[in-house]
Every structure is written in structure tokens, then in C-alpha cells.
Short mmCIF file of C-alpha atoms and ligand atoms in Angstrom, two decimals:
data_model
loop_
_atom_site.label_atom_id
_atom_site.label_comp_id
_atom_site.label_asym_id
_atom_site.label_seq_id
_atom_site.Cartn_x
_atom_site.Cartn_y
_atom_site.Cartn_z
CA MET A 262 -20.87 146.17 62.54
CA ARG A 263 -20.82 148.71 59.74
CA THR A 264 -20.34 147.63 56.14
CA ILE A 265 -17.51 149.19 54.17
CA TYR A 266 -18.40 148.57 50.57
CA PHE A 267 -15.49 148.53 48.14
CA ASP A 268 -17.11 146.22 45.57
CA ASN A 269 -18.84 148.74 43.35
CA ASN A 270 -17.70 147.12 40.10
CA ALA A 271 -19.81 144.11 41.13
CA THR A 272 -22.87 146.22 41.93
CA THR A 273 -23.72 149.56 43.52
CA GLN A 274 -26.09 150.87 46.14
CA VAL A 275 -29.29 152.24 44.64
CA ALA A 276 -29.05 155.99 45.20
CA PRO A 277 -31.64 157.15 47.77
CA GLU A 278 -32.87 159.74 45.24
CA VAL A 279 -33.38 156.93 42.71
CA PHE A 280 -35.30 154.86 45.24
CA GLU A 281 -37.59 157.79 46.09
CA GLU A 282 -38.20 158.44 42.39
CA ILE A 283 -39.28 154.88 41.62
CA ARG A 284 -41.21 154.09 44.79
CA PRO A 285 -44.64 155.19 43.39
CA TYR A 286 -44.28 152.96 40.32
CA PHE A 287 -44.85 149.71 42.22
CA CYS A 288 -48.16 150.06 44.08
CA GLU A 289 -49.64 153.37 42.92
CA LEU A 290 -48.63 154.18 39.35
CA TYR A 291 -48.44 150.60 38.15
CA GLY A 292 -50.09 151.13 34.74
CA ASN A 293 -48.74 149.68 31.52
CA PRO A 294 -47.10 152.46 29.48
CA SER A 295 -48.63 151.00 26.30
CA SER A 296 -52.22 151.32 27.58
CA MET A 297 -54.63 153.78 25.97
CA HIS A 298 -55.87 155.17 29.30
CA ASN A 299 -54.25 158.07 31.05
CA PHE A 300 -53.33 155.90 34.07
CA GLY A 301 -50.87 153.97 31.89
CA GLY A 302 -50.08 156.91 29.62
CA GLN A 303 -48.63 158.98 32.47
CA VAL A 304 -46.08 156.20 32.97
CA GLY A 305 -45.22 156.37 29.27
CA VAL A 306 -44.38 160.06 29.73
CA LYS A 307 -41.93 159.19 32.54
CA ILE A 308 -40.26 156.55 30.36
CA ARG A 309 -39.78 159.16 27.65
CA GLU A 310 -38.15 161.49 30.18
CA ALA A 311 -35.86 158.71 31.41
CA ARG A 312 -34.81 157.93 27.84
CA GLU A 313 -33.96 161.61 27.33
CA LYS A 314 -31.82 161.68 30.47
CA VAL A 315 -29.89 158.54 29.50
CA ALA A 316 -29.39 160.02 26.01
CA GLU A 317 -28.06 163.20 27.58
CA LEU A 318 -25.57 161.23 29.69
CA LEU A 319 -24.35 159.39 26.58
CA GLY A 320 -24.51 162.37 24.22
CA CYS A 321 -26.84 160.61 21.78
CA GLU A 322 -30.42 160.88 20.51
CA PRO A 323 -33.22 159.46 22.72
CA ASP A 324 -34.34 157.09 19.95
CA GLU A 325 -30.85 155.58 19.87
CA VAL A 326 -31.41 154.27 23.42
CA ILE A 327 -32.93 150.78 23.75
CA PHE A 328 -33.79 149.64 27.26
CA THR A 329 -32.86 146.01 27.93
CA GLY A 330 -32.87 143.68 30.94
CA CYS A 331 -29.17 144.06 31.86
CA GLY A 332 -25.68 144.66 30.54
CA THR A 333 -25.40 141.00 29.56
CA GLU A 334 -28.51 141.22 27.38
CA SER A 335 -27.16 144.37 25.71
CA ASP A 336 -23.86 142.62 24.93
CA ASN A 337 -25.59 139.49 23.61
CA THR A 338 -27.99 141.55 21.48
CA ALA A 339 -25.21 143.67 20.00
CA ILE A 340 -23.20 140.64 18.88
CA MET A 341 -25.98 138.28 17.78
CA GLY A 342 -28.07 141.08 16.25
CA THR A 343 -25.14 142.30 14.14
CA LEU A 344 -24.19 138.82 12.91
CA SER A 345 -27.76 138.17 11.94
CA ALA A 346 -27.96 141.49 10.07
CA ARG A 347 -24.67 140.82 8.21
CA PRO A 348 -24.98 137.10 7.40
CA ASN A 349 -22.16 136.90 4.87
CA ARG A 350 -19.49 138.07 7.31
CA ARG A 351 -18.26 135.29 9.60
CA LYS A 352 -15.45 136.88 11.62
CA ILE A 353 -15.73 138.37 15.11
CA ILE A 354 -12.93 140.27 16.83
CA THR A 355 -12.85 140.72 20.58
CA SER A 356 -10.24 140.83 23.34
CA ARG A 357 -8.95 138.21 25.75
CA VAL A 358 -10.01 140.30 28.75
CA GLU A 359 -13.70 140.85 28.01
CA HIS A 360 -16.41 140.11 30.54
CA PRO A 361 -18.04 136.67 30.14
CA ALA A 362 -21.14 138.48 28.80
CA VAL A 363 -19.10 138.96 25.61
CA LEU A 364 -16.51 136.17 25.74
CA SER A 365 -19.00 133.34 26.29
CA VAL A 366 -21.10 134.51 23.34
CA CYS A 367 -18.04 134.69 21.09
CA ARG A 368 -16.84 131.26 22.17
CA GLN A 369 -20.23 129.70 21.55
CA LEU A 370 -20.33 131.31 18.10
CA GLU A 371 -16.86 129.90 17.44
CA SER A 372 -18.20 126.42 18.13
CA HIS A 373 -20.90 127.19 15.53
CA GLY A 374 -18.31 127.89 12.85
CA TYR A 375 -17.57 131.61 13.20
CA GLU A 376 -13.96 132.74 13.20
CA VAL A 377 -13.23 134.45 16.52
CA ILE A 378 -10.06 136.45 17.12
CA GLU A 379 -9.21 137.42 20.70
CA ILE A 380 -6.77 140.32 20.77
CA GLY A 381 -4.19 140.17 23.54
CA VAL A 382 -3.07 142.73 26.12
CA ASP A 383 0.36 143.61 27.52
CA SER A 384 1.53 143.22 31.12
CA LYS A 385 -0.29 146.42 32.09
CA GLY A 386 -3.53 145.20 30.54
CA ARG A 387 -3.30 147.52 27.53
CA LEU A 388 -4.81 146.33 24.25
CA ASP A 389 -2.48 145.34 21.40
CA PHE A 390 -3.81 147.87 18.88
CA ASP A 391 -1.38 146.78 16.14
CA GLU A 392 -2.70 143.23 16.30
CA LEU A 393 -6.25 144.58 16.07
CA GLU A 394 -5.37 146.74 13.09
CA GLN A 395 -3.99 143.72 11.25
CA GLN A 396 -7.08 141.63 11.94
CA VAL A 397 -9.93 143.97 10.95
CA ASP A 398 -10.75 143.02 7.34
CA ASP A 399 -13.72 142.70 4.99
CA GLU A 400 -14.64 139.31 6.47
CA THR A 401 -15.19 140.95 9.86
CA ALA A 402 -18.80 141.48 10.94
CA ILE A 403 -18.17 143.05 14.32
CA VAL A 404 -15.41 144.20 16.63
CA THR A 405 -16.50 144.04 20.28
CA ILE A 406 -14.00 145.50 22.74
CA MET A 407 -14.81 146.81 26.19
CA TYR A 408 -14.49 150.50 27.12
CA ALA A 409 -12.84 149.75 30.46
CA ASN A 410 -11.96 146.50 32.15
CA ASN A 411 -14.03 145.47 35.15
CA GLU A 412 -11.12 143.84 37.03
CA THR A 413 -8.28 146.31 36.52
CA GLY A 414 -10.15 149.44 35.40
CA VAL A 415 -7.79 149.81 32.40
CA ILE A 416 -9.37 152.01 29.72
CA PHE A 417 -9.14 150.88 26.08
CA PRO A 418 -8.62 153.16 23.07
CA VAL A 419 -12.20 152.74 21.91
CA GLU A 420 -12.38 155.95 19.86
CA ARG A 421 -9.34 154.84 17.84
CA ILE A 422 -10.88 151.40 17.38
CA ALA A 423 -14.20 152.95 16.34
CA GLU A 424 -12.45 155.08 13.73
CA LEU A 425 -10.60 152.07 12.33
CA CYS A 426 -13.84 150.08 12.13
CA ARG A 427 -15.67 152.94 10.43
CA GLU A 428 -12.92 153.20 7.79
CA ARG A 429 -13.19 149.46 7.10
CA ASP A 430 -17.00 149.24 7.20
CA VAL A 431 -17.05 147.02 10.29
CA VAL A 432 -19.57 147.44 13.12
CA PHE A 433 -17.97 148.43 16.43
CA HIS A 434 -19.59 147.52 19.74
CA THR A 435 -18.19 148.46 23.11
CA ASP A 436 -19.19 147.09 26.50
CA ALA A 437 -19.15 150.32 28.52
CA VAL A 438 -20.78 148.79 31.59
CA GLN A 439 -17.90 149.84 33.85
CA ALA A 440 -17.12 153.14 32.16
CA ILE A 441 -20.46 154.96 32.23
CA GLY A 442 -20.65 157.53 35.00
CA LYS A 443 -16.92 157.18 35.76
CA ILE A 444 -15.34 158.74 32.67
CA PRO A 445 -16.92 161.22 30.24
CA ILE A 446 -18.41 159.75 27.07
CA ASN A 447 -19.89 161.74 24.19
CA LEU A 448 -21.37 159.56 21.48
CA SER A 449 -22.22 162.55 19.29
CA GLU A 450 -18.49 162.97 18.64
CA SER A 451 -17.76 159.28 18.26
CA ASN A 452 -17.80 156.50 15.66
CA ILE A 453 -19.00 153.86 18.15
CA ASP A 454 -21.97 152.02 16.58
CA LEU A 455 -23.24 150.01 19.57
CA LEU A 456 -22.63 150.50 23.30
CA SER A 457 -23.84 148.56 26.35
CA LEU A 458 -24.47 149.86 29.84
CA SER A 459 -25.97 148.43 33.00
CA GLY A 460 -28.10 150.26 35.57
CA HIS A 461 -26.87 148.47 38.68
CA LYS A 462 -23.28 149.65 38.17
CA LEU A 463 -24.57 153.22 38.18
CA HIS A 464 -26.69 153.41 41.37
CA ALA A 465 -29.88 152.33 39.56
CA PRO A 466 -31.62 149.02 40.35
CA LYS A 467 -30.58 145.63 39.03
CA GLY A 468 -32.37 144.29 35.97
CA ILE A 469 -32.14 147.32 33.70
CA GLY A 470 -29.64 147.89 30.91
CA VAL A 471 -29.26 149.94 27.75
CA LEU A 472 -28.06 149.20 24.28
CA PHE A 473 -27.17 152.33 22.34
CA VAL A 474 -27.74 151.71 18.63
CA ARG A 475 -26.47 154.46 16.38
CA LYS A 476 -29.03 155.55 13.77
CA GLY A 477 -28.48 153.58 10.58
CA THR A 478 -26.77 150.59 12.28
CA ARG A 479 -28.34 147.35 11.07
CA LEU A 480 -29.31 145.11 13.96
CA THR A 481 -31.72 142.17 14.03
CA SER A 482 -33.92 141.99 17.14
CA PHE A 483 -34.06 138.66 18.86
CA ILE A 484 -36.53 139.26 21.66
CA LEU A 485 -39.70 139.30 19.59
CA GLY A 486 -43.22 140.10 20.67
CA GLY A 487 -44.88 143.46 21.26
CA HIS A 488 -43.90 146.79 19.77
CA GLN A 489 -42.00 148.12 22.81
CA GLU A 490 -38.71 149.96 22.23
CA GLY A 491 -39.76 150.70 18.66
CA GLY A 492 -40.05 146.97 17.96
CA ARG A 493 -36.37 146.47 18.73
CA ARG A 494 -36.77 144.81 22.14
CA ALA A 495 -40.18 143.36 22.93
CA GLY A 496 -41.56 142.86 26.43
CA THR A 497 -43.48 145.13 28.81
CA GLU A 498 -41.07 147.70 30.11
CA ASN A 499 -39.37 147.42 33.50
CA VAL A 500 -40.95 150.72 34.49
CA PRO A 501 -39.25 151.28 37.88
CA GLY A 502 -35.92 150.15 36.39
CA ILE A 503 -36.15 152.56 33.48
CA ILE A 504 -37.30 155.52 35.58
CA GLY A 505 -34.60 154.68 38.13
CA LEU A 506 -31.93 154.59 35.44
CA GLY A 507 -33.10 157.98 34.17
CA LYS A 508 -32.70 159.43 37.66
CA ALA A 509 -29.32 157.70 38.10
CA ALA A 510 -28.16 159.23 34.80
CA GLU A 511 -29.26 162.67 36.02
CA LEU A 512 -27.33 162.16 39.29
CA ALA A 513 -24.23 160.94 37.43
CA MET A 514 -24.21 164.10 35.30
CA LYS A 515 -24.45 166.31 38.40
CA ASN A 516 -20.95 167.24 39.65
CA PHE A 517 -19.45 164.58 37.34
CA ASP A 518 -15.82 165.76 37.56
CA GLU A 519 -15.98 166.73 41.22
CA GLU A 520 -17.42 163.37 42.33
CA ASN A 521 -15.04 161.30 40.21
CA ASN A 522 -12.02 163.32 41.37
CA ARG A 523 -13.02 162.79 44.98
CA VAL A 524 -13.38 159.02 44.41
CA LYS A 525 -10.01 158.95 42.62
CA LYS A 526 -8.30 160.68 45.56
CA LEU A 527 -9.76 158.12 47.98
CA ARG A 528 -8.77 155.24 45.67
CA ASP A 529 -5.22 156.59 45.36
CA LYS A 530 -4.87 157.00 49.11
CA LEU A 531 -6.07 153.44 49.72
CA GLU A 532 -3.85 152.00 46.97
CA ASN A 533 -0.66 153.90 47.82
CA SER A 534 -0.90 153.11 51.51
CA ILE A 535 -1.50 149.40 50.92
CA LEU A 536 1.35 149.12 48.40
CA LYS A 537 3.64 150.85 50.88
CA SER A 538 2.65 148.99 54.02
CA CYS A 539 2.33 145.46 52.58
CA PRO A 540 5.57 143.92 51.26
CA ASP A 541 5.46 141.87 48.04
CA SER A 542 2.38 143.62 46.77
CA ARG A 543 1.97 145.05 43.26
CA LEU A 544 -0.58 146.96 41.27
CA ASN A 545 -2.22 145.14 38.36
CA GLY A 546 -3.02 147.31 35.35
CA ASP A 547 -2.05 150.62 33.86
CA ALA A 548 -1.72 153.05 36.78
CA GLU A 549 -2.33 156.07 34.52
CA ASN A 550 -5.03 155.14 32.06
CA ARG A 551 -7.53 153.67 34.47
CA LEU A 552 -11.04 154.21 35.85
CA PRO A 553 -10.89 156.53 38.85
CA ASN A 554 -12.56 154.05 41.23
CA THR A 555 -10.73 150.75 40.61
CA SER A 556 -7.61 149.29 42.17
CA ASN A 557 -6.41 145.72 41.63
CA ILE A 558 -3.55 144.66 43.88
CA SER A 559 -1.73 141.32 44.06
CA PHE A 560 -0.20 139.98 47.26
CA GLU A 561 2.40 137.28 46.62
CA TYR A 562 2.22 133.87 48.34
CA ILE A 563 -1.34 134.16 49.71
CA GLU A 564 -4.84 133.46 48.45
CA GLY A 565 -7.13 136.33 47.50
CA GLU A 566 -10.08 134.43 48.99
CA ALA A 567 -8.32 134.24 52.37
CA ILE A 568 -7.76 138.01 52.31
CA LEU A 569 -11.43 138.53 51.48
CA LEU A 570 -12.51 136.38 54.42
CA LEU A 571 -10.40 138.36 56.88
CA LEU A 572 -11.55 141.68 55.40
CA ASP A 573 -15.10 140.43 55.75
CA LYS A 574 -14.57 140.00 59.50
CA TYR A 575 -14.15 143.78 59.65
CA GLY A 576 -17.20 144.35 57.41
CA ILE A 577 -14.99 145.30 54.45
CA CYS A 578 -16.31 144.06 51.09
CA ALA A 579 -13.92 143.67 48.17
CA SER A 580 -13.54 141.11 45.41
CA SER A 581 -10.92 138.64 44.26
CA GLY A 582 -11.88 138.83 40.59
CA SER A 583 -15.00 139.74 38.71
CA ALA A 584 -18.12 138.83 40.65
CA CYS A 585 -19.14 136.39 37.96
CA THR A 586 -15.91 134.39 37.98
CA SER A 587 -15.06 134.47 41.66
CA GLY A 588 -16.97 131.21 42.19
CA SER A 589 -14.14 129.42 40.39
CA LEU A 590 -10.69 128.55 41.72
CA GLU A 591 -9.02 129.45 38.43
CA PRO A 592 -7.08 132.72 38.61
CA SER A 593 -8.79 135.49 36.68
CA HIS A 594 -8.59 135.24 32.87
CA VAL A 595 -7.79 138.96 32.79
CA LEU A 596 -4.70 138.65 35.00
CA ARG A 597 -3.61 135.53 33.10
CA ALA A 598 -3.91 137.41 29.78
CA MET A 599 -1.64 140.09 31.29
CA GLY A 600 0.93 137.44 32.20
CA VAL A 601 0.65 138.07 35.95
CA PRO A 602 2.56 135.20 37.61
CA PHE A 603 0.39 132.45 39.03
CA THR A 604 1.48 133.16 42.63
CA ALA A 605 0.48 136.81 42.31
CA ALA A 606 -2.71 136.24 40.27
CA HIS A 607 -4.05 133.95 43.03
CA GLY A 608 -3.54 136.63 45.64
CA SER A 609 -5.25 139.49 43.85
CA ILE A 610 -7.86 141.77 45.35
CA ARG A 611 -10.00 144.34 43.60
CA PHE A 612 -11.16 147.39 45.51
CA SER A 613 -13.80 149.37 43.63
CA LEU A 614 -15.12 152.58 45.16
CA SER A 615 -18.16 154.78 44.63
CA ARG A 616 -19.40 158.23 45.56
CA TYR A 617 -20.72 156.79 48.83
CA ASN A 618 -17.29 155.86 50.21
CA THR A 619 -15.69 158.08 52.84
CA GLU A 620 -12.15 158.90 53.91
CA ASP A 621 -12.89 157.31 57.26
CA GLU A 622 -13.63 153.97 55.54
CA VAL A 623 -10.40 154.21 53.57
CA ASP A 624 -8.39 154.97 56.73
CA PHE A 625 -9.97 152.04 58.59
CA THR A 626 -9.09 149.65 55.74
CA ILE A 627 -5.55 151.01 55.46
CA ALA A 628 -5.10 150.32 59.17
CA LYS A 629 -6.31 146.71 58.90
CA MET A 630 -4.57 145.54 55.72
CA PRO A 631 -0.95 145.02 56.92
CA GLY A 632 -2.14 142.88 59.85
CA ILE A 633 -4.27 140.72 57.55
CA ILE A 634 -1.47 140.22 55.03
CA ASN A 635 1.14 139.43 57.73
CA ARG A 636 -1.13 136.93 59.40
CA LEU A 637 -1.78 135.06 56.15
CA ARG A 638 1.88 135.12 55.18
CA GLU A 639 2.75 133.51 58.52
CA LEU A 640 0.42 130.64 57.58
CA SER A 641 1.54 130.40 53.96
CA PRO A 642 3.57 127.33 52.95
CA PHE A 643 5.11 129.41 50.13
CA VAL A 644 6.87 131.93 52.38
CA ALA A 645 10.37 131.01 53.64
CA LYS A 646 10.21 131.07 57.43
N1 PLP B 117 -19.86 143.80 31.25
C1 PLP B 117 -19.03 144.16 32.23
C2 PLP B 117 -17.72 144.80 31.89
C3 PLP B 117 -19.38 143.93 33.56
O1 PLP B 117 -18.54 144.28 34.55
C4 PLP B 117 -20.63 143.32 33.85
C5 PLP B 117 -21.01 143.00 35.24
O2 PLP B 117 -20.18 142.70 36.08
C6 PLP B 117 -21.47 142.98 32.77
C7 PLP B 117 -21.05 143.23 31.49
C8 PLP B 117 -22.79 142.34 33.00
O3 PLP B 117 -23.76 143.30 33.37
P1 PLP B 117 -25.13 142.82 34.05
O4 PLP B 117 -24.80 142.35 35.42
O5 PLP B 117 -26.00 144.02 34.03
O6 PLP B 117 -25.68 141.73 33.18
#
């Protein structure tokens, strides 16, 4: 049975071009980039090239790119590193719909005496900018708000937030893990101070991330050891990961608009057909201001997990929340923050597409969905018979 993979916000396929690029760096070119000999040195050259490509994708300088172990590490470093560099400021501002890589850090810091403000969202998942504006003050060390939400795809007004933070001398970090490669970002024309990305959401391998640190931003390192990454993140480099991310960045830049428009068309076809053919279904999130690949749909009276199981029988992979929270029976914190009714939040499915999806896969899924939903509704104790 073929696999139809609509779970690209959880992780993506490594691009074949990326795999070919990194293959030699396991068994042949395995030198340490810090070594004095040429065998290691040639690897150092490739890391430099990868850094340049990532910088080009982000529109920043290569020495503003720090390679980390994952998006989570980048988020943790941004928050902890800023607080440590600005010890007399004790307030952190974030949103209620962040990924746990940010929210868990903030909540732990709250238990250690920091003041944490979680800004709310409206029923379409849009950030309450007025509330944010009122909260950013001279006690605030950092504002950390995501670029785009992983569950709904809703895009936040990060440039406006960055401007506000700059005016008030507050560091602004954005978790752009879901945005990079899907919407254009140019950090040279931005006031964003810190930005996180993750390789495995971008067709690079797992275990590689980036923290962009704008020149002049004070940040304390907390992985200490060797002098790698200019002393800002110690540890021998994940050479295949870094080179793979460089190649993935190059591929993302190639035909950027064309690829994302194609994905958006497929996403729209899938979404519109499902909403039309399945009664009591609704879109979660702002239909307009959204990542081109993400669709989050609620089906009243049935469980998202049950839908996933039946989709799985056809080889279709989707998600009923973010990959990290789907182990829990609680409805997603993002949908709850949006005020999605309990009965709908429980029956929500996220489809997230990539450049590798085809129209044929979309058509196959469209054909299967009404049958799946009808079958589950027949079994549901909540539906009047
Ligand atoms: N931030 C967001 C918005 C995410 O969607 C994810 C992964 O799902 C992460 C952070 C964590 O990234 P990583 O898996 O690289 O640690």
C-alpha cells in the first residue's frame, strides 16, 4: 500500500538531493571540521558554504546563523540566553498558542519567579495585538511569539511585533520553525532579533536547527565547551545535518513561489472538497492569512483519533494536533485558546502538505473522507439517530 503523507508539519521527507549531498559525510569525509589537517578542513569549507546558503534563505549575514541540535534547542536558547543576558528584567511575553518548545520553558520560568504573560488569540487564531501592545514595558526582557502556528498555519504579525519591541528596547524572538520555506522572510529588512528554525520541517534531516542571532543582540550561551559556532554553541558539529540543511535551503529558494503556489492549490482543493462533502465540518484558523500547506478541519461529534485510524487504513497520514501533544487525550491547547467548542476540538484533523504531494493523492483522499466521516457518525453516541 502506498503512503500518502499529509503530516509535513510534524516532519518532512529528506529531499533526495539532500540525501545525496550528505551521503559522503558519514563513511568517507568523516573528519572533524576543527582539525588542522586537510581531511577535516575540507569539511569545514562545506560547513561555511551551508551557513552561507541558510543566511541567503533568511536574508541575514552568515555569522548571524548559529547551528543547533533542533528547533526546540533554538527556542530554549533564545529565551534562556536572553534572560541570562538581561538579568534585571523579569517579564516574559509569549502567546497562548506557542509550541511546547516555548510554552514549557516559559511556564517553568514562571515557577522560578518570572512574570509570564500569555497573549490570547481570537476565534480565528489571530493574535490580540492590542493586548500585546499594552503589556510590552521596561520590565520585559523578551517577547517570544511564533511566526506561524503549527496546528492551524495562522501567520502572526511578527514584523509589527518586532517594530514595537525595537521601539521599547525589548528583545524579540520568533519561532519560525513552520514558516521557513513556506512564506518569504527577509531578515535584512526586519527588526526581529532572534529566530528559530528546524531542518526536519524543511526536507533536511532531523537533529539540526538554527538560531538566528542579529548582530549586537546580547545572548548568553548555555551549551559550553569547545569554540564551535564562534563559542556560542559548543559541541562538535552535526556535519551531515548542517550540510543537509544548506542543501535544503538552496532547494527551498529554487522556485519558491511556484512550489508554494502549487502546494496551496492542492491544499485548497483538499480543504474545499472535504468541507463541502462532509456535513458539520468547519475550518479552524484564519482562511486568508495562513501558511500555504496547512489545513485544520473539525468534524463535530467524532474523535480525531478515530478519523486518523481509518485514514491510516488507506495509507493516509495526517495528525489530530501537533505531533508532540497528540499523545494526550486533552484537546489541543491551540484550539482551546481559539474557543473552538469541545465537541469540535476533539474531532479536529490537520492536513499538512509538501512539495512531494500530488493531485492524485489529494483526489484519493477527497474520495475517502465522506465515507470515513459517515461511518464514524453512525457509531457516535452524540449524533441523533
Ligand atoms: N516549534 C514549532 C512551531 C514546531 O512545530 C516544532 C515541531 O513540531 C518545534 C518548534 C520543535 O522543533 P524540533 O522538532 O526541531 O525540536
